[in-house]
Short mmCIF file of C-alpha atoms in Angstrom, two decimals:
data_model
loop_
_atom_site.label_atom_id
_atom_site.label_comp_id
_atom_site.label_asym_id
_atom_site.label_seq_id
_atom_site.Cartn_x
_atom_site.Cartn_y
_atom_site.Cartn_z
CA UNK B 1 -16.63 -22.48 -23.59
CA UNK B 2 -13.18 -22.03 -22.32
CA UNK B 3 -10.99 -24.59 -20.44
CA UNK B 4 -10.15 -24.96 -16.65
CA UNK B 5 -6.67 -22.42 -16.92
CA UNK B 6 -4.08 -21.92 -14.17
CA UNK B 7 -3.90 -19.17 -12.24
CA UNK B 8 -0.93 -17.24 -13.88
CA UNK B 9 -2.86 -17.82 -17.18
CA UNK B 10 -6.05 -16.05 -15.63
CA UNK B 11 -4.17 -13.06 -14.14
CA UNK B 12 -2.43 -12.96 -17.42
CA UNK B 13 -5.51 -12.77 -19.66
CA UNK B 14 -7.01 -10.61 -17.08
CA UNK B 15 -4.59 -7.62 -16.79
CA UNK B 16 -4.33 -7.83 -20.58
CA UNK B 17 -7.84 -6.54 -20.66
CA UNK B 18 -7.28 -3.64 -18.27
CA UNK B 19 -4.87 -0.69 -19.06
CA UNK B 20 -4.07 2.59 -16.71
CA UNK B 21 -7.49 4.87 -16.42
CA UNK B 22 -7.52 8.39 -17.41
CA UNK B 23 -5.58 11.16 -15.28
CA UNK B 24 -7.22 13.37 -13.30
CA UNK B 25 -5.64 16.15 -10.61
CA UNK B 26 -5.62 15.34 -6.65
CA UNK B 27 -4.86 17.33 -3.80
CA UNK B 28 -1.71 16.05 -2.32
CA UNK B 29 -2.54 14.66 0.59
CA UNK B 30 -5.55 12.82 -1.05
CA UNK B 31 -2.91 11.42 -3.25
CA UNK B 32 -1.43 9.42 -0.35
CA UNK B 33 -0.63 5.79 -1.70
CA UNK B 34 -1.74 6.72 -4.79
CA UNK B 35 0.62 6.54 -8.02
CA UNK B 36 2.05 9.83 -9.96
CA UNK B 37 1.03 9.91 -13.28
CA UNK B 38 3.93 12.55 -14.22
CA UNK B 39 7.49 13.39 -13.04
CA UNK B 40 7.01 16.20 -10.36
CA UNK B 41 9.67 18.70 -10.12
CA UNK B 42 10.35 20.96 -6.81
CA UNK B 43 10.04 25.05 -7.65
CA UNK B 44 12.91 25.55 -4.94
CA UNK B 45 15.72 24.54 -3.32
CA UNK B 46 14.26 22.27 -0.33
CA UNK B 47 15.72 23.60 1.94
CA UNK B 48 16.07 26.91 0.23
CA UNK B 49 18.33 28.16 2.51
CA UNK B 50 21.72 26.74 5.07
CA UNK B 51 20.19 26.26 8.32
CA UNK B 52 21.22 24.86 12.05
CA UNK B 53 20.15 21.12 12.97
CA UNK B 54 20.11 21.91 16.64
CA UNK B 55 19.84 24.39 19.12
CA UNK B 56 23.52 25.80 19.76
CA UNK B 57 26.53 28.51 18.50
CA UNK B 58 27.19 29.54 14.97
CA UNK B 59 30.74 29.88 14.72
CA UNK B 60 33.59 29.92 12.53
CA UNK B 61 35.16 26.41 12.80
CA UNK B 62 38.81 27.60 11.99
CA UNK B 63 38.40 29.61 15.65
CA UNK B 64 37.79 26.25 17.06
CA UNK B 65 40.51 24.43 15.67
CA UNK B 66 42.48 24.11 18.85
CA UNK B 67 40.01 23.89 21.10
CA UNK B 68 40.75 21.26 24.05
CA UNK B 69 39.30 20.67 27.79
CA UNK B 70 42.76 21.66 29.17
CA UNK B 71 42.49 25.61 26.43
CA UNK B 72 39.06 26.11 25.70
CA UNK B 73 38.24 29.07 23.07
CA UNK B 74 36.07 31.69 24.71
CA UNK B 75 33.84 33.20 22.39
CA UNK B 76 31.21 36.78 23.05
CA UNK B 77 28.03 35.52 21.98
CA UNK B 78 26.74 38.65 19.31
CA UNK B 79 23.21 37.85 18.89
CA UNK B 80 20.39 35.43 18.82
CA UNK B 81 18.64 33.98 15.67
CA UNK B 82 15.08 32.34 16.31
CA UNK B 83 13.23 30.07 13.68
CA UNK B 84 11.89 32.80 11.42
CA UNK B 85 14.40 35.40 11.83
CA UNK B 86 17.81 36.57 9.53
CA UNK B 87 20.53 37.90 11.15
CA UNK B 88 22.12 40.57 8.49
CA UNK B 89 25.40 41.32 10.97
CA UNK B 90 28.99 40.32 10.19
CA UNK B 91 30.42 37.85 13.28
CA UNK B 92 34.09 39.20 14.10
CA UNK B 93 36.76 37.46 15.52
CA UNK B 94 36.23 36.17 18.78
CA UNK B 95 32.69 35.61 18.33
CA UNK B 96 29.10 33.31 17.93
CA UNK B 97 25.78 33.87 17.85
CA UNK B 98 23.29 31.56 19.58
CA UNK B 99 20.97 30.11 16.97
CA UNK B 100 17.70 28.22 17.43
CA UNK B 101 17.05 24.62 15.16
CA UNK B 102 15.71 25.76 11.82
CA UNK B 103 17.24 29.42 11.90
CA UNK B 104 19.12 30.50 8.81
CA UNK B 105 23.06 30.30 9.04
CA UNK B 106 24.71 33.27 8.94
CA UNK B 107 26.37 33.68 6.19
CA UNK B 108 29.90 34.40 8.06
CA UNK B 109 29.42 30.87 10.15
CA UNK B 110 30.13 27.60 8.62
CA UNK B 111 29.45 24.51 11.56
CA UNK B 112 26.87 25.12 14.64
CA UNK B 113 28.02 23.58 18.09
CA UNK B 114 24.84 22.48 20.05
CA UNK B 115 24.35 24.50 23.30
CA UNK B 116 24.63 21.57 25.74
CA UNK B 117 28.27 20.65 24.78
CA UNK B 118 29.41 24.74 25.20
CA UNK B 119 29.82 25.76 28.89
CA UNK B 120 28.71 29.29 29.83
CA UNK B 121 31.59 31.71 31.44
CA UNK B 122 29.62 34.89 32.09
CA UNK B 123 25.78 35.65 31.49
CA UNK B 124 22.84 33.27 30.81
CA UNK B 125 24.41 32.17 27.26
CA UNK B 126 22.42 34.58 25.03
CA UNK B 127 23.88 37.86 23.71
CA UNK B 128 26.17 39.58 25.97
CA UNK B 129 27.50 36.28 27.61
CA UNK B 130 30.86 34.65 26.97
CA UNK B 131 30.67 30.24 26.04
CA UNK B 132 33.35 28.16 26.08
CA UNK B 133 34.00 25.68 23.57
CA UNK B 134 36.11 22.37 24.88
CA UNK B 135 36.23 21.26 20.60
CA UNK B 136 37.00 21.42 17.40
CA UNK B 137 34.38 21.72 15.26
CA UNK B 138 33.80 20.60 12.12
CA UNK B 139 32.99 22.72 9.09
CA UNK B 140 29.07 21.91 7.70
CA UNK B 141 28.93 20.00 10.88
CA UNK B 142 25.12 20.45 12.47
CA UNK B 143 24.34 22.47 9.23
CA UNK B 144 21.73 21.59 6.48
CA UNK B 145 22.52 23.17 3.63
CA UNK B 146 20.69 24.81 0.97
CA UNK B 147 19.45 22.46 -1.97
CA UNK B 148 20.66 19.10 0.44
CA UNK B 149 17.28 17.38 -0.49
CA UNK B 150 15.99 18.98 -3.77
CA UNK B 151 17.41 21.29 -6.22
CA UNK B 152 14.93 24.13 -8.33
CA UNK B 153 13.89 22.11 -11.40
CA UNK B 154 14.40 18.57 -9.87
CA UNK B 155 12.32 15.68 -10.47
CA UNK B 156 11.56 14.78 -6.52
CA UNK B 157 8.97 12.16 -7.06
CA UNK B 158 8.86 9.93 -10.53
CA UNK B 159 6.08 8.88 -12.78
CA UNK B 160 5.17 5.39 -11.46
CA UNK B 161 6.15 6.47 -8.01
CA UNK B 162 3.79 5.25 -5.23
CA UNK B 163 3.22 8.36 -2.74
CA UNK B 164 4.03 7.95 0.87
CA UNK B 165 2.82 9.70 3.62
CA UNK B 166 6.61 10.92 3.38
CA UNK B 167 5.90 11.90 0.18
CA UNK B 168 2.88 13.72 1.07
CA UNK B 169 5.50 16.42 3.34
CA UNK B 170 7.80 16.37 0.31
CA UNK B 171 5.66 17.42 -2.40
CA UNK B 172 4.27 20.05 -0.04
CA UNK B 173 7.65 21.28 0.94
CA UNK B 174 8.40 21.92 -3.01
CA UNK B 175 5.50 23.65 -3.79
CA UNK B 176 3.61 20.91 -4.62
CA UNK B 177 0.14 20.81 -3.93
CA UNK B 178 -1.59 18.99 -6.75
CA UNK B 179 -1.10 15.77 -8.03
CA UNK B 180 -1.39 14.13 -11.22
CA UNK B 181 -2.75 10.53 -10.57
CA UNK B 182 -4.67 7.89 -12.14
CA UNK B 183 -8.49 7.79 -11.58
CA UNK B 184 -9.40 5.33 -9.23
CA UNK B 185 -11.58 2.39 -10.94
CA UNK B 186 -15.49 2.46 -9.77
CA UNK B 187 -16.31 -1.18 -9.09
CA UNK B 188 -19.99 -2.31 -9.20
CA UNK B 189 -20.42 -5.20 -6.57
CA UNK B 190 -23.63 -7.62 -7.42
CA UNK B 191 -24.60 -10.11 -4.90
CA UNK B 192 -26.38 -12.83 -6.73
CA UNK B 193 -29.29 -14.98 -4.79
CA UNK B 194 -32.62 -15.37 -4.45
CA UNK B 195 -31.92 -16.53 -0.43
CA UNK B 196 -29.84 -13.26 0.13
CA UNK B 197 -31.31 -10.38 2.60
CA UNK B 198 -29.97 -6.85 3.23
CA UNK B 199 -27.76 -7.49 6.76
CA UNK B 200 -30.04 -5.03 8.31
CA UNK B 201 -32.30 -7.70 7.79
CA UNK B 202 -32.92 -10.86 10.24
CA UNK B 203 -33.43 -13.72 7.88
CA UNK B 204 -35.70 -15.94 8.40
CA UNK B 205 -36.51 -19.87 7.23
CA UNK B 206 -34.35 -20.46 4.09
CA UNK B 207 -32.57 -17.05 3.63
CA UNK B 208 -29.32 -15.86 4.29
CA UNK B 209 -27.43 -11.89 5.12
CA UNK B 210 -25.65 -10.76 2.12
CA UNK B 211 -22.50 -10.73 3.18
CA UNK B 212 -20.32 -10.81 0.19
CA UNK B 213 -21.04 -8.06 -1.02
CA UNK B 214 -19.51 -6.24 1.63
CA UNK B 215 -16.20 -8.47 1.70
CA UNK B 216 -15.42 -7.61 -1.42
CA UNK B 217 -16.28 -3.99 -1.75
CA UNK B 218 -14.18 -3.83 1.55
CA UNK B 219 -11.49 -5.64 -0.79
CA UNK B 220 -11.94 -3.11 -3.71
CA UNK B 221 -11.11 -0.39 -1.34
CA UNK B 222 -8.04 -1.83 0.08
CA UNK B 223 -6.92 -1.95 -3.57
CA UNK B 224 -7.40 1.38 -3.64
CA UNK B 225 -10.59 1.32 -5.70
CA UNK B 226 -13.97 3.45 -5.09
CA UNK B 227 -16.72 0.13 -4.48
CA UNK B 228 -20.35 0.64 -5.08
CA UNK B 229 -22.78 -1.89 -3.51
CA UNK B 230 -25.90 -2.62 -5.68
CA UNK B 231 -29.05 -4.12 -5.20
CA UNK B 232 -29.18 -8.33 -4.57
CA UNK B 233 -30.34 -9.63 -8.03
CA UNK B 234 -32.44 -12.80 -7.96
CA UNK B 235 -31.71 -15.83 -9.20
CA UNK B 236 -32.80 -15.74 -13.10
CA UNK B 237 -30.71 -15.33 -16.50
CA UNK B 238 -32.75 -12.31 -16.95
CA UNK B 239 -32.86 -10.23 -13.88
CA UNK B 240 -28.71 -11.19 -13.39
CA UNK B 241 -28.17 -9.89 -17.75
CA UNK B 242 -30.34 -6.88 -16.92
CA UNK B 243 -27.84 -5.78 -13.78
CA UNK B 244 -24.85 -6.44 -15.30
CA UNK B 245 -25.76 -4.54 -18.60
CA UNK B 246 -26.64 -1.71 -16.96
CA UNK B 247 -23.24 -1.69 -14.34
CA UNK B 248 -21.26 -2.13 -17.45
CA UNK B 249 -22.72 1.35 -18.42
CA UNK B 250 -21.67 3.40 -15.13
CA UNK B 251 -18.76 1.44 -13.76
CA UNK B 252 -15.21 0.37 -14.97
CA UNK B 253 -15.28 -3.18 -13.53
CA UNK B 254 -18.05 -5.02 -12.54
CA UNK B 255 -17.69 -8.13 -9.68
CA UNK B 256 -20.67 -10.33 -8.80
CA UNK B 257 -20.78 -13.25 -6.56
CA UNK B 258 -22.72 -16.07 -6.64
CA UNK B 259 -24.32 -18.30 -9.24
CA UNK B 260 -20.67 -18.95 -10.43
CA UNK B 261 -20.77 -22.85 -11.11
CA UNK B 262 -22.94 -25.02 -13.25
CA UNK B 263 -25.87 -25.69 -11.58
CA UNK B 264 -29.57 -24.96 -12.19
CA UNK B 265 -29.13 -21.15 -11.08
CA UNK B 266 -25.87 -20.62 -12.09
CA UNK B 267 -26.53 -17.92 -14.93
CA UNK B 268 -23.09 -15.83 -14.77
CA UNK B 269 -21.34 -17.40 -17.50
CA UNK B 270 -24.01 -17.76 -19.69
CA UNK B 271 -25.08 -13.88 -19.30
CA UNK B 272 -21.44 -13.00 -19.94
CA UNK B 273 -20.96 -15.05 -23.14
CA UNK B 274 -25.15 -14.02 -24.11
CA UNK B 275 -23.69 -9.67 -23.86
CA UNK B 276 -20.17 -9.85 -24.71
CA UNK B 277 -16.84 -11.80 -24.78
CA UNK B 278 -16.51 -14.97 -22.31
CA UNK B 279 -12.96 -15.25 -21.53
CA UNK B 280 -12.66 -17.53 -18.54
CA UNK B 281 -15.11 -19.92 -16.87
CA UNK B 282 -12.86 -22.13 -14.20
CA UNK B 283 -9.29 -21.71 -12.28
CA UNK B 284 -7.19 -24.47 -11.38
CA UNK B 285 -7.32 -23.48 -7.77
CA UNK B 286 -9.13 -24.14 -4.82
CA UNK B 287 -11.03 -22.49 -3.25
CA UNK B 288 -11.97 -20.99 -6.10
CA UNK B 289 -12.63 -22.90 -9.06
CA UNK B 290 -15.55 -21.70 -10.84
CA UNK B 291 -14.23 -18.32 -11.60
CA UNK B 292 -16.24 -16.49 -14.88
CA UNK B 293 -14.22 -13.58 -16.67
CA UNK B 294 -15.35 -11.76 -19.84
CA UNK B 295 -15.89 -8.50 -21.40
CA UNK B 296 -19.27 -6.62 -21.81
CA UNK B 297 -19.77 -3.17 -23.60
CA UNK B 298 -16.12 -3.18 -22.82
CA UNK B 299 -15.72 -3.27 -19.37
CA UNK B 300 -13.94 -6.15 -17.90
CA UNK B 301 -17.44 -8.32 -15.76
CA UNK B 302 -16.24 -11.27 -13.28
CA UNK B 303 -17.80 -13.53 -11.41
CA UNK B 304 -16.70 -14.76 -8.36
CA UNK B 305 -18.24 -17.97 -6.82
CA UNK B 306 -20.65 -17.47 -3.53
CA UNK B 307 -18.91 -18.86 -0.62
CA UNK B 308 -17.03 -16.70 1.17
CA UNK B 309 -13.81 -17.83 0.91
CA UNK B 310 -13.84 -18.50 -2.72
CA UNK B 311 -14.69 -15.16 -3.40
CA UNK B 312 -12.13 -13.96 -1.44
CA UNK B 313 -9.29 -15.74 -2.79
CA UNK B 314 -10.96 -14.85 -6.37
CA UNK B 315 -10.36 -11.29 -5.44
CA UNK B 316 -6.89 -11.56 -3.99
CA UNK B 317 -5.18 -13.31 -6.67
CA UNK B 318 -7.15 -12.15 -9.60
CA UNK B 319 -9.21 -8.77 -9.40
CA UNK B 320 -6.92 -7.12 -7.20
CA UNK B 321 -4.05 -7.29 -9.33
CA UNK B 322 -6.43 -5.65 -12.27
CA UNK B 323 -7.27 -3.11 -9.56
CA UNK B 324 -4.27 -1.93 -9.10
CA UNK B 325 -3.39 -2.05 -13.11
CA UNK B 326 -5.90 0.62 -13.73
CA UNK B 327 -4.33 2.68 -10.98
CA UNK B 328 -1.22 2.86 -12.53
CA UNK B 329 0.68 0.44 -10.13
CA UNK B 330 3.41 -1.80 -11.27
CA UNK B 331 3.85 -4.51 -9.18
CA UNK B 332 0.55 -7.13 -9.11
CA UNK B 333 1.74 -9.85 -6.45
CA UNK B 334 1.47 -9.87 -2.84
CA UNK B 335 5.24 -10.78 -1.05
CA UNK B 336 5.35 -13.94 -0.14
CA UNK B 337 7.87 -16.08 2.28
CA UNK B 338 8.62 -19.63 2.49
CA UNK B 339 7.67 -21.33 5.91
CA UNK B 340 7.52 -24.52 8.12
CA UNK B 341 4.18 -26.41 8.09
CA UNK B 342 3.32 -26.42 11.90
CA UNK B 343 1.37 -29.57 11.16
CA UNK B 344 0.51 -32.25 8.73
CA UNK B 345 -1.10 -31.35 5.41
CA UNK B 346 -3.45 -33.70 3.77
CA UNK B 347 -4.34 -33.44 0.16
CA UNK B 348 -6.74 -35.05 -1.91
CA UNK B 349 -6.94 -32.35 -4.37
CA UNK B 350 -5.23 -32.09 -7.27
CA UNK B 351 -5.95 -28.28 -7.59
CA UNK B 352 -3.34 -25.86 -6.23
CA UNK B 353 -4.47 -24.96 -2.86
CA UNK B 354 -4.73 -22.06 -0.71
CA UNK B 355 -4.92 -22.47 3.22
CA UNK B 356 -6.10 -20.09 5.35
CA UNK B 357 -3.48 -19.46 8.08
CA UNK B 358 -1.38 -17.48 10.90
CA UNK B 359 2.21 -17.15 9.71
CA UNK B 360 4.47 -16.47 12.96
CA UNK B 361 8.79 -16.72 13.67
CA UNK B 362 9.69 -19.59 16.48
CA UNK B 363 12.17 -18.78 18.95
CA UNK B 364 15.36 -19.79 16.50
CA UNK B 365 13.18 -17.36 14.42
CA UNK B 366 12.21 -19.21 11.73
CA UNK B 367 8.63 -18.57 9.86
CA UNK B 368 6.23 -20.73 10.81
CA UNK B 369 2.68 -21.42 8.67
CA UNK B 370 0.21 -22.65 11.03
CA UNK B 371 -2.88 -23.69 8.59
CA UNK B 372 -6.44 -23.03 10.50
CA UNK B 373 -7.78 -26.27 11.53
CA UNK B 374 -11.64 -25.49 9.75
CA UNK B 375 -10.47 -24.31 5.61
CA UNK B 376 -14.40 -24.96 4.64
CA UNK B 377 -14.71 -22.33 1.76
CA UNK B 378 -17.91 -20.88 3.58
CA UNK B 379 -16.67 -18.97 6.26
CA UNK B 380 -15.73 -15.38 6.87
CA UNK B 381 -14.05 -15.52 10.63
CA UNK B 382 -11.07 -18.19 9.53
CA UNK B 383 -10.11 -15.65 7.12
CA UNK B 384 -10.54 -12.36 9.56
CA UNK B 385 -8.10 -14.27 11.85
CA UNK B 386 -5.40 -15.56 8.93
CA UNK B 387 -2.38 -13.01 8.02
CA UNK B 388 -1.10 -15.54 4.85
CA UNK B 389 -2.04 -18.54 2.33
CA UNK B 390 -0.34 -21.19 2.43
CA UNK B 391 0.46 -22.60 -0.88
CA UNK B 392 -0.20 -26.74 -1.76
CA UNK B 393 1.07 -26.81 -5.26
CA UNK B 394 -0.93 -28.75 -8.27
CA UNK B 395 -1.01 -32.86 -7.37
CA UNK B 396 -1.79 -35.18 -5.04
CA UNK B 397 1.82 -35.00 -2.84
CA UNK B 398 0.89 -34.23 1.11
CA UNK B 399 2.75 -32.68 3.17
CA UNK B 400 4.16 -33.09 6.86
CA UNK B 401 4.55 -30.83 9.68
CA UNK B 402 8.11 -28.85 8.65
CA UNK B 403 8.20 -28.62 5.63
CA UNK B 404 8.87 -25.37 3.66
CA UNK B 405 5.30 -24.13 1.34
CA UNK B 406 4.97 -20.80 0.04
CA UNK B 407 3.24 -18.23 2.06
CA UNK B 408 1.15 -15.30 0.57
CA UNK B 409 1.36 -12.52 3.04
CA UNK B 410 -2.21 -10.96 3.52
CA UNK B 411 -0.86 -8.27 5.30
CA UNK B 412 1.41 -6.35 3.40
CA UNK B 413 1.25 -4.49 0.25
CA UNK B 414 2.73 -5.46 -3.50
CA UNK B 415 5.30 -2.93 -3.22
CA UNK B 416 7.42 -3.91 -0.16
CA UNK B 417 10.44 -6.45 -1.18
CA UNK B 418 11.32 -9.66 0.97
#
């Protein structure tokens, strides 16, 4: 059976037993944080034509070139050009036409002054009426040209690329309106327990809601993936083989919690190593210790322990990244910040430990880690109200209030850079 391993070992050996899934085609906006599978090219110019930033004259800026507060340049204003419209006329000497944000330039204008800088001699300022510009203006100035974001034929998003909701607006605006993207991974989640009821259910004497199962199909989606919940297996080597078999058959990853350790009704590892490959039975890490990993009928089966926040941390560290592997995405680890200890730290562990906590800037705005007072590994509502783990590296060295640990930020996603 396989020796206690630390936890860069057991993300290690677990992302080398996951690759990218198979492509498959997404409507653009359902491909919103997902991750192109291809280069994806624009079939225009974006914007495909020279058009004003703001409300305000098209002009010639040579007419403009002496323009001052003490010898304004009058200009006849020739026409008006909405959003939508083209105006096909030539613009002479002496004159502007008033053009509306997003019209086309005409082509005998080169810089757009916006209409609250231009004072209005005669008329209302629309054709007919005479401006007056106090200025020079620029040439290109208030313009967008043609082509400025995207050229016909250029790559606009890159394989690898994670999609924005940005993104989203830019593929559309090239024409783009299908994505190539890697499947998302189905993940069969199997609470394991003979004391576990349906939470519809009030337990009664000796049982317990099945809550896991929820936290960590809630966790699969946040990592993107498509969670089924099945039924509670009870506590025997053949009921729990019989469940996972048949998951392995319909799902790409398979997660069960519970029976995780070595006790009496702890049947995980033995059902892994009994169908398949038994890669991983226990993580130096705590919570979190008893952590079973293997293969069966080829799809990757681990078991997470049953209290809450051993599971959870499981799934952060471990599945998550694997998650996200079969998606595609490149980077596997949560940011993470160093920060003052707001109190004393304890520990009588030698494991590498994770602390549930609120991370927060003081008033000389440094980060603070302020560890929750309760870290028992059974509950649910320590975690709901942490935003970071605090790191406690492998030994036995305590630590006071100040000084610097690593923080794992809960809150933010693999791909932002601190």
């Amino acid at each position: 059976m396989p020796e206690m391993i630390s936890l860069e070992e057991a993300r290690a050996l677990v992302l080398a037993h996951v690759s990218a899934l198979p492509v498959e085609t997404a409507p653009v906006l359902e491909a919103v944080g997902r991750v192109a599978a291809a280069d994806l090219s624009s079939d225009i110019d974006v914007s495909p034509f020279a058009h004003s930033a703001m409300d305000g004259f098209a002009v010639r800026a040579a007419e403009l070139a002496h323009a001052s507060a003490e010898a304004p340049v009058e200009l006849d204003v020739v026409a008006e050009i909405a959003a939508g419209d083209v105006f096909e006329g030539v613009i002479e000497a002496g004159q502007c036409v008033r053009i509306m944000t997003g019209a086309p330039l005409p082509e005998d204008a080169d810089a757009v002054v916006k209409y609250e800088i231009v004072d209005v001699v005669t008329g209302d300022g629309k054709p007919g009426s005479r401006v007056a510009f106090t200025a020079p203006a620029a040439e290109r100035s208030n313009v967008r040209d043609a082509g400025e974001e995207a050229k016909a034929g250029e790559v606009v998003v890159e394989q690898g690329e994670v999609i924005g909701s940005a993104g989203v607006g830019f593929l559309a605006s090239c024409g783009i309106v299908n994505v190539p993207v890697h499947r998302r991974p189905r993940v069969a989640v199997i609470a394991v327990g003979s004391e576990l009821v349906d939470p519809t259910e009030v337990p009664t004497r000796g049982k317990i809601r099945n809550s896991n199962s929820y936290a960590l199909a809630a966790c699969a989606q946040a990592a993107g993936a498509v969670p089924v919940i099945l039924p509670i297996v009870e506590d025997t080597q053949e009921a729990l083989a019989a469940a996972v078999s048949a998951a392995t058959e319909q799902y790409d990853f398979v997660v069960t919690s519970g029976g995780a350790s070595n006790g009496d009704f702890d049947f995980i590892k033995p059902v892994v190593e009994e169908l398949g490959e038994l890669l991983i039975t226990t993580v130096n890490m705590r919570p979190g210790k008893a952590q079973t990993f293997g293969i069966v009928n080829g799809t990757p089966v681990f078991g997470l322990p049953g209290n809450p926040a051993a599971a959870y941390v499981g799934f952060e560290m471990i599945i998550r990244p694997a998650l996200r592997k079969m998606q595609g995405y490149t980077h596997f680890e949560r940011p993470s910040v160093m920060a003052q200890l707001s109190r004393d730290v304890k520990k009588k562990d030698p494991r590498r430990i994770f602390l549930r906590g609120t991370l927060y800037k003081n008033d000389e705005g440094a980060y603070v880690v302020a560890p929750a007072k309760n870290q028992s590994s059974g509950l649910f509502g320590v975690i709901q109200r942490s935003n970071c783990m605090a790191i406690l590296p492998e030994g036995l060295e305590s630590r006071t209030a100040g000084s610097l640990v690593q923080c794992v930020l809960l809150d933010v996603n693999e791909e932002v850079s601190l």
